[in-house]
Every structure is written in structure tokens, then in C-alpha cells.
Amino acid sequence: MTVFRKKTRDRHGDAIDGGTQGYVEHHTIDNVVIRWLDSEDLADQRVGSETSVRLSCPSGADVLATDQIRLPDGDMYAVDGKPKRPRSPFTRRQPYVGVMLKAVI
């Protein structure tokens, strides 16, 4: 998967790096487990559906709540909430980084 970050801005608020739609390609993360969750039709008179995806990334993965993610299928998703970084209470080991994604199509 590919992680996109918000563009860096100068002191005047102008974007100083490339990219599209306010985001620039930042880095990739390999060995990610992707779990597709149910899609829901939007019930408030909008046409479309909301799709949720749960990712289990390797320990130490660099993902922020403000990032956007492009999955291998080519679709873009926004990170939904703060990534979870659980630790074992016994070993203090961090086995994975959990990330929820959301796309509205």
C-alpha cells in the first residue's frame, strides 16, 4: 500500500511540494493484511455507498490520522480515526498497527 501525506506548506500557506489534491506520495508499506468490511448504502438521500477497510500493518508502520492510503486495487481511502498501536501487557511488544480506512463512492 502507498501512504499519501498532506502537502507541506510555507509560512504563507502555499504548497511547496508536488502531488495532487493536497496530498503527496510519501512512502509504501509492505506485508499488510487487508480485511474488507461490509459496504453500507447511504440513507440520507445521497447516491453512493460507504466502504470500510481494516488494515493490520507491521509494527512501527508510519501512518497518521490525516493520511490517505492507496490500496493495491488502486482506490484511495482516508484513514478513519487514529491508528491503533496496541502493546502486550506482558512483553510490552507492539505486534501490529491497526488502521481503519473509509471511502465514500
PDB file of N, CA and C in Angstrom:
ATOM      1  N   MET A   1       0.840  -1.171   0.000  1.00  0.00           N
ATOM      2  CA  MET A   1       0.000   0.000   0.000  1.00  0.00           C
ATOM      3  C   MET A   1       0.880   1.227   0.000  1.00  0.00           C
ATOM      4  N   THR A   2       0.326   2.322  -0.483  1.00  0.00           N
ATOM      5  CA  THR A   2       1.066   3.578  -0.579  1.00  0.00           C
ATOM      6  C   THR A   2       0.420   4.618   0.321  1.00  0.00           C
ATOM      7  N   VAL A   3       1.223   5.294   1.111  1.00  0.00           N
ATOM      8  CA  VAL A   3       0.753   6.323   2.038  1.00  0.00           C
ATOM      9  C   VAL A   3       0.956   7.694   1.397  1.00  0.00           C
ATOM     10  N   PHE A   4      -0.098   8.519   1.443  1.00  0.00           N
ATOM     11  CA  PHE A   4      -0.049   9.890   0.952  1.00  0.00           C
ATOM     12  C   PHE A   4      -0.217  10.827   2.148  1.00  0.00           C
ATOM     13  N   ARG A   5       0.642  11.857   2.232  1.00  0.00           N
ATOM     14  CA  ARG A   5       0.586  12.845   3.307  1.00  0.00           C
ATOM     15  C   ARG A   5       0.155  14.185   2.763  1.00  0.00           C
ATOM     16  N   LYS A   6      -0.392  15.008   3.648  1.00  0.00           N
ATOM     17  CA  LYS A   6      -0.751  16.368   3.249  1.00  0.00           C
ATOM     18  C   LYS A   6       0.495  17.104   2.794  1.00  0.00           C
ATOM     19  N   LYS A   7       0.311  17.965   1.809  1.00  0.00           N
ATOM     20  CA  LYS A   7       1.432  18.747   1.291  1.00  0.00           C
ATOM     21  C   LYS A   7       2.008  19.646   2.375  1.00  0.00           C
ATOM     22  N   THR A   8       3.314  19.837   2.308  1.00  0.00           N
ATOM     23  CA  THR A   8       3.996  20.771   3.195  1.00  0.00           C
ATOM     24  C   THR A   8       3.734  22.190   2.694  1.00  0.00           C
ATOM     25  N   ARG A   9       3.483  23.095   3.609  1.00  0.00           N
ATOM     26  CA  ARG A   9       3.183  24.474   3.225  1.00  0.00           C
ATOM     27  C   ARG A   9       4.219  25.419   3.830  1.00  0.00           C
ATOM     28  N   ASP A  10       4.464  26.524   3.128  1.00  0.00           N
ATOM     29  CA  ASP A  10       5.388  27.521   3.647  1.00  0.00           C
ATOM     30  C   ASP A  10       4.647  28.453   4.611  1.00  0.00           C
ATOM     31  N   ARG A  11       5.325  29.463   5.111  1.00  0.00           N
ATOM     32  CA  ARG A  11       4.711  30.340   6.113  1.00  0.00           C
ATOM     33  C   ARG A  11       3.549  31.163   5.572  1.00  0.00           C
ATOM     34  N   HIS A  12       3.402  31.231   4.233  1.00  0.00           N
ATOM     35  CA  HIS A  12       2.298  31.957   3.620  1.00  0.00           C
ATOM     36  C   HIS A  12       1.127  31.034   3.279  1.00  0.00           C
ATOM     37  N   GLY A  13       1.304  29.722   3.537  1.00  0.00           N
ATOM     38  CA  GLY A  13       0.237  28.770   3.253  1.00  0.00           C
ATOM     39  C   GLY A  13       0.279  28.171   1.864  1.00  0.00           C
ATOM     40  N   ASP A  14       1.330  28.476   1.099  1.00  0.00           N
ATOM     41  CA  ASP A  14       1.454  27.926  -0.250  1.00  0.00           C
ATOM     42  C   ASP A  14       2.115  26.557  -0.208  1.00  0.00           C
ATOM     43  N   ALA A  15       1.605  25.611  -1.023  1.00  0.00           N
ATOM     44  CA  ALA A  15       2.193  24.274  -1.088  1.00  0.00           C
ATOM     45  C   ALA A  15       3.602  24.360  -1.662  1.00  0.00           C
ATOM     46  N   ILE A  16       4.550  23.636  -1.038  1.00  0.00           N
ATOM     47  CA  ILE A  16       5.933  23.698  -1.509  1.00  0.00           C
ATOM     48  C   ILE A  16       6.398  22.360  -2.080  1.00  0.00           C
ATOM     49  N   ASP A  17       5.512  21.367  -2.149  1.00  0.00           N
ATOM     50  CA  ASP A  17       5.877  20.105  -2.782  1.00  0.00           C
ATOM     51  C   ASP A  17       4.792  19.712  -3.770  1.00  0.00           C
ATOM     52  N   GLY A  18       5.081  18.748  -4.614  1.00  0.00           N
ATOM     53  CA  GLY A  18       4.150  18.342  -5.667  1.00  0.00           C
ATOM     54  C   GLY A  18       2.991  17.541  -5.137  1.00  0.00           C
ATOM     55  N   GLY A  19       2.370  16.780  -6.013  1.00  0.00           N
ATOM     56  CA  GLY A  19       1.245  15.954  -5.609  1.00  0.00           C
ATOM     57  C   GLY A  19      -0.064  16.504  -6.131  1.00  0.00           C
ATOM     58  N   THR A  20      -1.123  15.785  -5.837  1.00  0.00           N
ATOM     59  CA  THR A  20      -2.433  16.194  -6.305  1.00  0.00           C
ATOM     60  C   THR A  20      -3.408  16.272  -5.144  1.00  0.00           C
ATOM     61  N   GLN A  21      -4.385  17.126  -5.262  1.00  0.00           N
ATOM     62  CA  GLN A  21      -5.491  17.253  -4.323  1.00  0.00           C
ATOM     63  C   GLN A  21      -5.023  17.438  -2.878  1.00  0.00           C
ATOM     64  N   GLY A  22      -3.948  18.171  -2.679  1.00  0.00           N
ATOM     65  CA  GLY A  22      -3.497  18.462  -1.328  1.00  0.00           C
ATOM     66  C   GLY A  22      -2.647  17.389  -0.686  1.00  0.00           C
ATOM     67  N   TYR A  23      -2.387  16.284  -1.373  1.00  0.00           N
ATOM     68  CA  TYR A  23      -1.590  15.192  -0.818  1.00  0.00           C
ATOM     69  C   TYR A  23      -0.450  14.846  -1.772  1.00  0.00           C
ATOM     70  N   VAL A  24       0.631  14.328  -1.206  1.00  0.00           N
ATOM     71  CA  VAL A  24       1.783  13.914  -1.999  1.00  0.00           C
ATOM     72  C   VAL A  24       2.177  12.495  -1.557  1.00  0.00           C
ATOM     73  N   GLU A  25       2.612  11.676  -2.513  1.00  0.00           N
ATOM     74  CA  GLU A  25       3.029  10.314  -2.188  1.00  0.00           C
ATOM     75  C   GLU A  25       4.208  10.378  -1.225  1.00  0.00           C
ATOM     76  N   HIS A  26       4.117   9.643  -0.096  1.00  0.00           N
ATOM     77  CA  HIS A  26       5.124   9.749   0.956  1.00  0.00           C
ATOM     78  C   HIS A  26       5.992   8.498   1.065  1.00  0.00           C
ATOM     79  N   HIS A  27       5.379   7.314   1.210  1.00  0.00           N
ATOM     80  CA  HIS A  27       6.134   6.072   1.316  1.00  0.00           C
ATOM     81  C   HIS A  27       5.190   4.880   1.115  1.00  0.00           C
ATOM     82  N   THR A  28       5.772   3.689   1.008  1.00  0.00           N
ATOM     83  CA  THR A  28       4.966   2.471   0.890  1.00  0.00           C
ATOM     84  C   THR A  28       5.183   1.598   2.122  1.00  0.00           C
ATOM     85  N   ILE A  29       4.205   0.730   2.379  1.00  0.00           N
ATOM     86  CA  ILE A  29       4.294  -0.231   3.480  1.00  0.00           C
ATOM     87  C   ILE A  29       3.958  -1.602   2.896  1.00  0.00           C
ATOM     88  N   ASP A  30       4.833  -2.573   3.125  1.00  0.00           N
ATOM     89  CA  ASP A  30       4.634  -3.938   2.641  1.00  0.00           C
ATOM     90  C   ASP A  30       4.116  -4.828   3.764  1.00  0.00           C
ATOM     91  N   ASN A  31       3.690  -6.025   3.395  1.00  0.00           N
ATOM     92  CA  ASN A  31       3.234  -7.051   4.351  1.00  0.00           C
ATOM     93  C   ASN A  31       2.054  -6.571   5.197  1.00  0.00           C
ATOM     94  N   VAL A  32       1.057  -6.013   4.531  1.00  0.00           N
ATOM     95  CA  VAL A  32      -0.141  -5.501   5.194  1.00  0.00           C
ATOM     96  C   VAL A  32      -1.281  -6.483   4.983  1.00  0.00           C
ATOM     97  N   VAL A  33      -2.004  -6.794   6.053  1.00  0.00           N
ATOM     98  CA  VAL A  33      -3.190  -7.639   5.959  1.00  0.00           C
ATOM     99  C   VAL A  33      -4.392  -6.720   5.757  1.00  0.00           C
ATOM    100  N   ILE A  34      -5.171  -6.966   4.699  1.00  0.00           N
ATOM    101  CA  ILE A  34      -6.320  -6.128   4.359  1.00  0.00           C
ATOM    102  C   ILE A  34      -7.591  -6.923   4.615  1.00  0.00           C
ATOM    103  N   ARG A  35      -8.492  -6.363   5.411  1.00  0.00           N
ATOM    104  CA  ARG A  35      -9.782  -7.002   5.674  1.00  0.00           C
ATOM    105  C   ARG A  35     -10.882  -6.060   5.215  1.00  0.00           C
ATOM    106  N   TRP A  36     -11.624  -6.484   4.191  1.00  0.00           N
ATOM    107  CA  TRP A  36     -12.720  -5.677   3.652  1.00  0.00           C
ATOM    108  C   TRP A  36     -13.943  -5.881   4.533  1.00  0.00           C
ATOM    109  N   LEU A  37     -14.514  -4.793   5.011  1.00  0.00           N
ATOM    110  CA  LEU A  37     -15.710  -4.846   5.836  1.00  0.00           C
ATOM    111  C   LEU A  37     -16.923  -4.569   4.967  1.00  0.00           C
ATOM    112  N   ASP A  38     -18.097  -4.715   5.517  1.00  0.00           N
ATOM    113  CA  ASP A  38     -19.332  -4.519   4.756  1.00  0.00           C
ATOM    114  C   ASP A  38     -19.453  -3.093   4.240  1.00  0.00           C
ATOM    115  N   SER A  39     -20.033  -2.974   3.053  1.00  0.00           N
ATOM    116  CA  SER A  39     -20.370  -1.662   2.498  1.00  0.00           C
ATOM    117  C   SER A  39     -21.783  -1.319   2.917  1.00  0.00           C
ATOM    118  N   GLU A  40     -22.021  -0.034   3.129  1.00  0.00           N
ATOM    119  CA  GLU A  40     -23.354   0.420   3.530  1.00  0.00           C
ATOM    120  C   GLU A  40     -23.851   1.446   2.528  1.00  0.00           C
ATOM    121  N   ASP A  41     -25.106   1.294   2.101  1.00  0.00           N
ATOM    122  CA  ASP A  41     -25.716   2.306   1.253  1.00  0.00           C
ATOM    123  C   ASP A  41     -26.039   3.520   2.115  1.00  0.00           C
ATOM    124  N   LEU A  42     -25.783   4.687   1.580  1.00  0.00           N
ATOM    125  CA  LEU A  42     -26.064   5.905   2.326  1.00  0.00           C
ATOM    126  C   LEU A  42     -27.564   6.160   2.349  1.00  0.00           C
ATOM    127  N   ALA A  43     -28.095   6.443   3.532  1.00  0.00           N
ATOM    128  CA  ALA A  43     -29.540   6.555   3.704  1.00  0.00           C
ATOM    129  C   ALA A  43     -30.034   7.998   3.748  1.00  0.00           C
ATOM    130  N   ASP A  44     -29.173   8.962   3.536  1.00  0.00           N
ATOM    131  CA  ASP A  44     -29.602  10.353   3.683  1.00  0.00           C
ATOM    132  C   ASP A  44     -29.727  11.060   2.334  1.00  0.00           C
ATOM    133  N   GLN A  45     -30.338  10.389   1.380  1.00  0.00           N
ATOM    134  CA  GLN A  45     -30.670  10.949   0.068  1.00  0.00           C
ATOM    135  C   GLN A  45     -29.467  11.160  -0.840  1.00  0.00           C
ATOM    136  N   ARG A  46     -28.287  10.711  -0.436  1.00  0.00           N
ATOM    137  CA  ARG A  46     -27.121  10.805  -1.315  1.00  0.00           C
ATOM    138  C   ARG A  46     -26.990   9.499  -2.083  1.00  0.00           C
ATOM    139  N   VAL A  47     -26.443   9.592  -3.267  1.00  0.00           N
ATOM    140  CA  VAL A  47     -26.214   8.401  -4.073  1.00  0.00           C
ATOM    141  C   VAL A  47     -24.799   7.924  -3.784  1.00  0.00           C
ATOM    142  N   GLY A  48     -24.661   6.662  -3.450  1.00  0.00           N
ATOM    143  CA  GLY A  48     -23.336   6.114  -3.207  1.00  0.00           C
ATOM    144  C   GLY A  48     -23.349   5.121  -2.075  1.00  0.00           C
ATOM    145  N   SER A  49     -22.188   4.683  -1.701  1.00  0.00           N
ATOM    146  CA  SER A  49     -22.055   3.758  -0.589  1.00  0.00           C
ATOM    147  C   SER A  49     -20.775   4.079   0.169  1.00  0.00           C
ATOM    148  N   GLU A  50     -20.731   3.624   1.407  1.00  0.00           N
ATOM    149  CA  GLU A  50     -19.586   3.854   2.267  1.00  0.00           C
ATOM    150  C   GLU A  50     -18.896   2.515   2.485  1.00  0.00           C
ATOM    151  N   THR A  51     -17.615   2.445   2.186  1.00  0.00           N
ATOM    152  CA  THR A  51     -16.871   1.206   2.312  1.00  0.00           C
ATOM    153  C   THR A  51     -15.809   1.364   3.391  1.00  0.00           C
ATOM    154  N   SER A  52     -15.724   0.381   4.279  1.00  0.00           N
ATOM    155  CA  SER A  52     -14.724   0.403   5.341  1.00  0.00           C
ATOM    156  C   SER A  52     -13.734  -0.737   5.141  1.00  0.00           C
ATOM    157  N   VAL A  53     -12.480  -0.475   5.477  1.00  0.00           N
ATOM    158  CA  VAL A  53     -11.406  -1.451   5.357  1.00  0.00           C
ATOM    159  C   VAL A  53     -10.589  -1.401   6.635  1.00  0.00           C
ATOM    160  N   ARG A  54     -10.204  -2.581   7.125  1.00  0.00           N
ATOM    161  CA  ARG A  54      -9.329  -2.652   8.305  1.00  0.00           C
ATOM    162  C   ARG A  54      -7.971  -3.182   7.859  1.00  0.00           C
ATOM    163  N   LEU A  55      -6.904  -2.464   8.227  1.00  0.00           N
ATOM    164  CA  LEU A  55      -5.546  -2.874   7.887  1.00  0.00           C
ATOM    165  C   LEU A  55      -4.797  -3.279   9.148  1.00  0.00           C
ATOM    166  N   SER A  56      -4.006  -4.335   9.040  1.00  0.00           N
ATOM    167  CA  SER A  56      -3.052  -4.704  10.085  1.00  0.00           C
ATOM    168  C   SER A  56      -1.672  -4.546   9.467  1.00  0.00           C
ATOM    169  N   CYS A  57      -0.974  -3.505   9.894  1.00  0.00           N
ATOM    170  CA  CYS A  57       0.343  -3.164   9.345  1.00  0.00           C
ATOM    171  C   CYS A  57       1.431  -3.677  10.287  1.00  0.00           C
ATOM    172  N   PRO A  58       2.638  -3.863   9.763  1.00  0.00           N
ATOM    173  CA  PRO A  58       3.737  -4.295  10.626  1.00  0.00           C
ATOM    174  C   PRO A  58       3.996  -3.291  11.751  1.00  0.00           C
ATOM    175  N   SER A  59       4.534  -3.783  12.844  1.00  0.00           N
ATOM    176  CA  SER A  59       4.876  -2.937  13.981  1.00  0.00           C
ATOM    177  C   SER A  59       5.784  -1.799  13.528  1.00  0.00           C
ATOM    178  N   GLY A  60       5.502  -0.596  14.004  1.00  0.00           N
ATOM    179  CA  GLY A  60       6.320   0.556  13.652  1.00  0.00           C
ATOM    180  C   GLY A  60       5.924   1.242  12.363  1.00  0.00           C
ATOM    181  N   ALA A  61       4.841   0.789  11.712  1.00  0.00           N
ATOM    182  CA  ALA A  61       4.406   1.408  10.456  1.00  0.00           C
ATOM    183  C   ALA A  61       4.081   2.883  10.685  1.00  0.00           C
ATOM    184  N   ASP A  62       4.497   3.720   9.747  1.00  0.00           N
ATOM    185  CA  ASP A  62       4.318   5.167   9.836  1.00  0.00           C
ATOM    186  C   ASP A  62       3.011   5.560   9.152  1.00  0.00           C
ATOM    187  N   VAL A  63       1.918   5.625   9.938  1.00  0.00           N
ATOM    188  CA  VAL A  63       0.608   6.017   9.428  1.00  0.00           C
ATOM    189  C   VAL A  63       0.022   7.031  10.403  1.00  0.00           C
ATOM    190  N   LEU A  64      -0.483   8.144   9.867  1.00  0.00           N
ATOM    191  CA  LEU A  64      -1.096   9.190  10.680  1.00  0.00           C
ATOM    192  C   LEU A  64      -2.592   9.274  10.401  1.00  0.00           C
ATOM    193  N   ALA A  65      -3.335   9.861  11.322  1.00  0.00           N
ATOM    194  CA  ALA A  65      -4.784  10.001  11.165  1.00  0.00           C
ATOM    195  C   ALA A  65      -5.155  10.894   9.990  1.00  0.00           C
ATOM    196  N   THR A  66      -4.236  11.730   9.528  1.00  0.00           N
ATOM    197  CA  THR A  66      -4.519  12.654   8.430  1.00  0.00           C
ATOM    198  C   THR A  66      -4.091  12.119   7.066  1.00  0.00           C
ATOM    199  N   ASP A  67      -3.549  10.901   7.023  1.00  0.00           N
ATOM    200  CA  ASP A  67      -3.059  10.321   5.766  1.00  0.00           C
ATOM    201  C   ASP A  67      -4.193   9.803   4.896  1.00  0.00           C
ATOM    202  N   GLN A  68      -3.873   9.618   3.624  1.00  0.00           N
ATOM    203  CA  GLN A  68      -4.719   8.864   2.709  1.00  0.00           C
ATOM    204  C   GLN A  68      -3.900   7.681   2.222  1.00  0.00           C
ATOM    205  N   ILE A  69      -4.585   6.570   1.914  1.00  0.00           N
ATOM    206  CA  ILE A  69      -3.923   5.322   1.547  1.00  0.00           C
ATOM    207  C   ILE A  69      -4.435   4.852   0.189  1.00  0.00           C
ATOM    208  N   ARG A  70      -3.503   4.448  -0.683  1.00  0.00           N
ATOM    209  CA  ARG A  70      -3.896   3.797  -1.938  1.00  0.00           C
ATOM    210  C   ARG A  70      -3.595   2.317  -1.777  1.00  0.00           C
ATOM    211  N   LEU A  71      -4.652   1.510  -1.867  1.00  0.00           N
ATOM    212  CA  LEU A  71      -4.504   0.062  -1.749  1.00  0.00           C
ATOM    213  C   LEU A  71      -4.096  -0.534  -3.090  1.00  0.00           C
ATOM    214  N   PRO A  72      -3.706  -1.805  -3.114  1.00  0.00           N
ATOM    215  CA  PRO A  72      -3.262  -2.424  -4.368  1.00  0.00           C
ATOM    216  C   PRO A  72      -4.300  -2.396  -5.487  1.00  0.00           C
ATOM    217  N   ASP A  73      -5.597  -2.270  -5.159  1.00  0.00           N
ATOM    218  CA  ASP A  73      -6.621  -2.203  -6.206  1.00  0.00           C
ATOM    219  C   ASP A  73      -6.656  -0.833  -6.883  1.00  0.00           C
ATOM    220  N   GLY A  74      -5.857   0.135  -6.370  1.00  0.00           N
ATOM    221  CA  GLY A  74      -5.766   1.457  -6.975  1.00  0.00           C
ATOM    222  C   GLY A  74      -6.701   2.491  -6.377  1.00  0.00           C
ATOM    223  N   ASP A  75      -7.633   2.077  -5.528  1.00  0.00           N
ATOM    224  CA  ASP A  75      -8.579   3.019  -4.920  1.00  0.00           C
ATOM    225  C   ASP A  75      -7.942   3.736  -3.734  1.00  0.00           C
ATOM    226  N   MET A  76      -8.363   4.995  -3.545  1.00  0.00           N
ATOM    227  CA  MET A  76      -7.864   5.811  -2.436  1.00  0.00           C
ATOM    228  C   MET A  76      -8.853   5.759  -1.270  1.00  0.00           C
ATOM    229  N   TYR A  77      -8.311   5.690  -0.059  1.00  0.00           N
ATOM    230  CA  TYR A  77      -9.107   5.665   1.159  1.00  0.00           C
ATOM    231  C   TYR A  77      -8.517   6.656   2.142  1.00  0.00           C
ATOM    232  N   ALA A  78      -9.365   7.231   2.981  1.00  0.00           N
ATOM    233  CA  ALA A  78      -8.912   8.132   4.038  1.00  0.00           C
ATOM    234  C   ALA A  78      -8.805   7.337   5.334  1.00  0.00           C
ATOM    235  N   VAL A  79      -7.774   7.625   6.132  1.00  0.00           N
ATOM    236  CA  VAL A  79      -7.654   6.998   7.443  1.00  0.00           C
ATOM    237  C   VAL A  79      -8.808   7.504   8.299  1.00  0.00           C
ATOM    238  N   ASP A  80      -9.501   6.579   8.953  1.00  0.00           N
ATOM    239  CA  ASP A  80     -10.679   6.901   9.766  1.00  0.00           C
ATOM    240  C   ASP A  80     -10.313   6.766  11.246  1.00  0.00           C
ATOM    241  N   GLY A  81      -9.953   7.875  11.862  1.00  0.00           N
ATOM    242  CA  GLY A  81      -9.556   7.866  13.266  1.00  0.00           C
ATOM    243  C   GLY A  81      -8.057   7.664  13.426  1.00  0.00           C
ATOM    244  N   LYS A  82      -7.627   7.627  14.652  1.00  0.00           N
ATOM    245  CA  LYS A  82      -6.215   7.485  14.969  1.00  0.00           C
ATOM    246  C   LYS A  82      -5.805   6.011  14.852  1.00  0.00           C
ATOM    247  N   PRO A  83      -4.676   5.713  14.192  1.00  0.00           N
ATOM    248  CA  PRO A  83      -4.208   4.323  14.117  1.00  0.00           C
ATOM    249  C   PRO A  83      -3.975   3.747  15.517  1.00  0.00           C
ATOM    250  N   LYS A  84      -4.316   2.478  15.687  1.00  0.00           N
ATOM    251  CA  LYS A  84      -4.176   1.799  16.985  1.00  0.00           C
ATOM    252  C   LYS A  84      -2.814   1.117  17.035  1.00  0.00           C
ATOM    253  N   ARG A  85      -2.125   1.291  18.144  1.00  0.00           N
ATOM    254  CA  ARG A  85      -0.812   0.676  18.339  1.00  0.00           C
ATOM    255  C   ARG A  85      -0.816  -0.084  19.667  1.00  0.00           C
ATOM    256  N   PRO A  86      -1.484  -1.249  19.706  1.00  0.00           N
ATOM    257  CA  PRO A  86      -1.597  -1.984  20.969  1.00  0.00           C
ATOM    258  C   PRO A  86      -0.258  -2.571  21.412  1.00  0.00           C
ATOM    259  N   ARG A  87      -0.098  -2.722  22.712  1.00  0.00           N
ATOM    260  CA  ARG A  87       1.106  -3.342  23.284  1.00  0.00           C
ATOM    261  C   ARG A  87       0.690  -4.491  24.185  1.00  0.00           C
ATOM    262  N   SER A  88       1.496  -5.533  24.174  1.00  0.00           N
ATOM    263  CA  SER A  88       1.270  -6.664  25.066  1.00  0.00           C
ATOM    264  C   SER A  88       1.537  -6.217  26.504  1.00  0.00           C
ATOM    265  N   PRO A  89       0.628  -6.511  27.437  1.00  0.00           N
ATOM    266  CA  PRO A  89       0.863  -6.105  28.826  1.00  0.00           C
ATOM    267  C   PRO A  89       1.990  -6.901  29.487  1.00  0.00           C
ATOM    268  N   PHE A  90       2.345  -8.031  28.900  1.00  0.00           N
ATOM    269  CA  PHE A  90       3.379  -8.876  29.495  1.00  0.00           C
ATOM    270  C   PHE A  90       4.764  -8.587  28.931  1.00  0.00           C
ATOM    271  N   THR A  91       4.870  -8.481  27.613  1.00  0.00           N
ATOM    272  CA  THR A  91       6.182  -8.311  26.976  1.00  0.00           C
ATOM    273  C   THR A  91       6.432  -6.869  26.530  1.00  0.00           C
ATOM    274  N   ARG A  92       5.399  -6.009  26.538  1.00  0.00           N
ATOM    275  CA  ARG A  92       5.456  -4.638  26.046  1.00  0.00           C
ATOM    276  C   ARG A  92       5.744  -4.569  24.548  1.00  0.00           C
ATOM    277  N   ARG A  93       5.635  -5.709  23.877  1.00  0.00           N
ATOM    278  CA  ARG A  93       5.865  -5.775  22.432  1.00  0.00           C
ATOM    279  C   ARG A  93       4.656  -5.206  21.702  1.00  0.00           C
ATOM    280  N   GLN A  94       4.911  -4.490  20.607  1.00  0.00           N
ATOM    281  CA  GLN A  94       3.843  -3.948  19.767  1.00  0.00           C
ATOM    282  C   GLN A  94       3.734  -4.853  18.545  1.00  0.00           C
ATOM    283  N   PRO A  95       2.724  -5.747  18.490  1.00  0.00           N
ATOM    284  CA  PRO A  95       2.668  -6.731  17.414  1.00  0.00           C
ATOM    285  C   PRO A  95       2.247  -6.169  16.053  1.00  0.00           C
ATOM    286  N   TYR A  96       1.467  -5.092  16.027  1.00  0.00           N
ATOM    287  CA  TYR A  96       0.983  -4.550  14.751  1.00  0.00           C
ATOM    288  C   TYR A  96       0.458  -3.134  14.963  1.00  0.00           C
ATOM    289  N   VAL A  97       0.163  -2.467  13.847  1.00  0.00           N
ATOM    290  CA  VAL A  97      -0.509  -1.170  13.868  1.00  0.00           C
ATOM    291  C   VAL A  97      -1.842  -1.370  13.153  1.00  0.00           C
ATOM    292  N   GLY A  98      -2.943  -1.108  13.826  1.00  0.00           N
ATOM    293  CA  GLY A  98      -4.273  -1.265  13.249  1.00  0.00           C
ATOM    294  C   GLY A  98      -4.772   0.058  12.680  1.00  0.00           C
ATOM    295  N   VAL A  99      -5.229   0.023  11.434  1.00  0.00           N
ATOM    296  CA  VAL A  99      -5.684   1.245  10.766  1.00  0.00           C
ATOM    297  C   VAL A  99      -7.050   0.977  10.144  1.00  0.00           C
ATOM    298  N   MET A 100      -8.000   1.856  10.408  1.00  0.00           N
ATOM    299  CA  MET A 100      -9.307   1.792   9.758  1.00  0.00           C
ATOM    300  C   MET A 100      -9.324   2.810   8.620  1.00  0.00           C
ATOM    301  N   LEU A 101      -9.859   2.377   7.476  1.00  0.00           N
ATOM    302  CA  LEU A 101      -9.970   3.253   6.303  1.00  0.00           C
ATOM    303  C   LEU A 101     -11.420   3.390   5.925  1.00  0.00           C
ATOM    304  N   LYS A 102     -11.748   4.491   5.274  1.00  0.00           N
ATOM    305  CA  LYS A 102     -13.116   4.707   4.811  1.00  0.00           C
ATOM    306  C   LYS A 102     -13.089   5.382   3.443  1.00  0.00           C
ATOM    307  N   ALA A 103     -13.955   4.918   2.560  1.00  0.00           N
ATOM    308  CA  ALA A 103     -14.125   5.539   1.248  1.00  0.00           C
ATOM    309  C   ALA A 103     -15.613   5.701   0.996  1.00  0.00           C
ATOM    310  N   VAL A 104     -15.981   6.833   0.433  1.00  0.00           N
ATOM    311  CA  VAL A 104     -17.353   7.062   0.028  1.00  0.00           C
ATOM    312  C   VAL A 104     -17.360   7.124  -1.483  1.00  0.00           C
ATOM    313  N   ILE A 105     -18.119   6.218  -2.091  1.00  0.00           N
ATOM    314  CA  ILE A 105     -18.146   6.104  -3.554  1.00  0.00           C
ATOM    315  C   ILE A 105     -19.508   6.506  -4.060  1.00  0.00           C
TER     316      ILE A 105
END
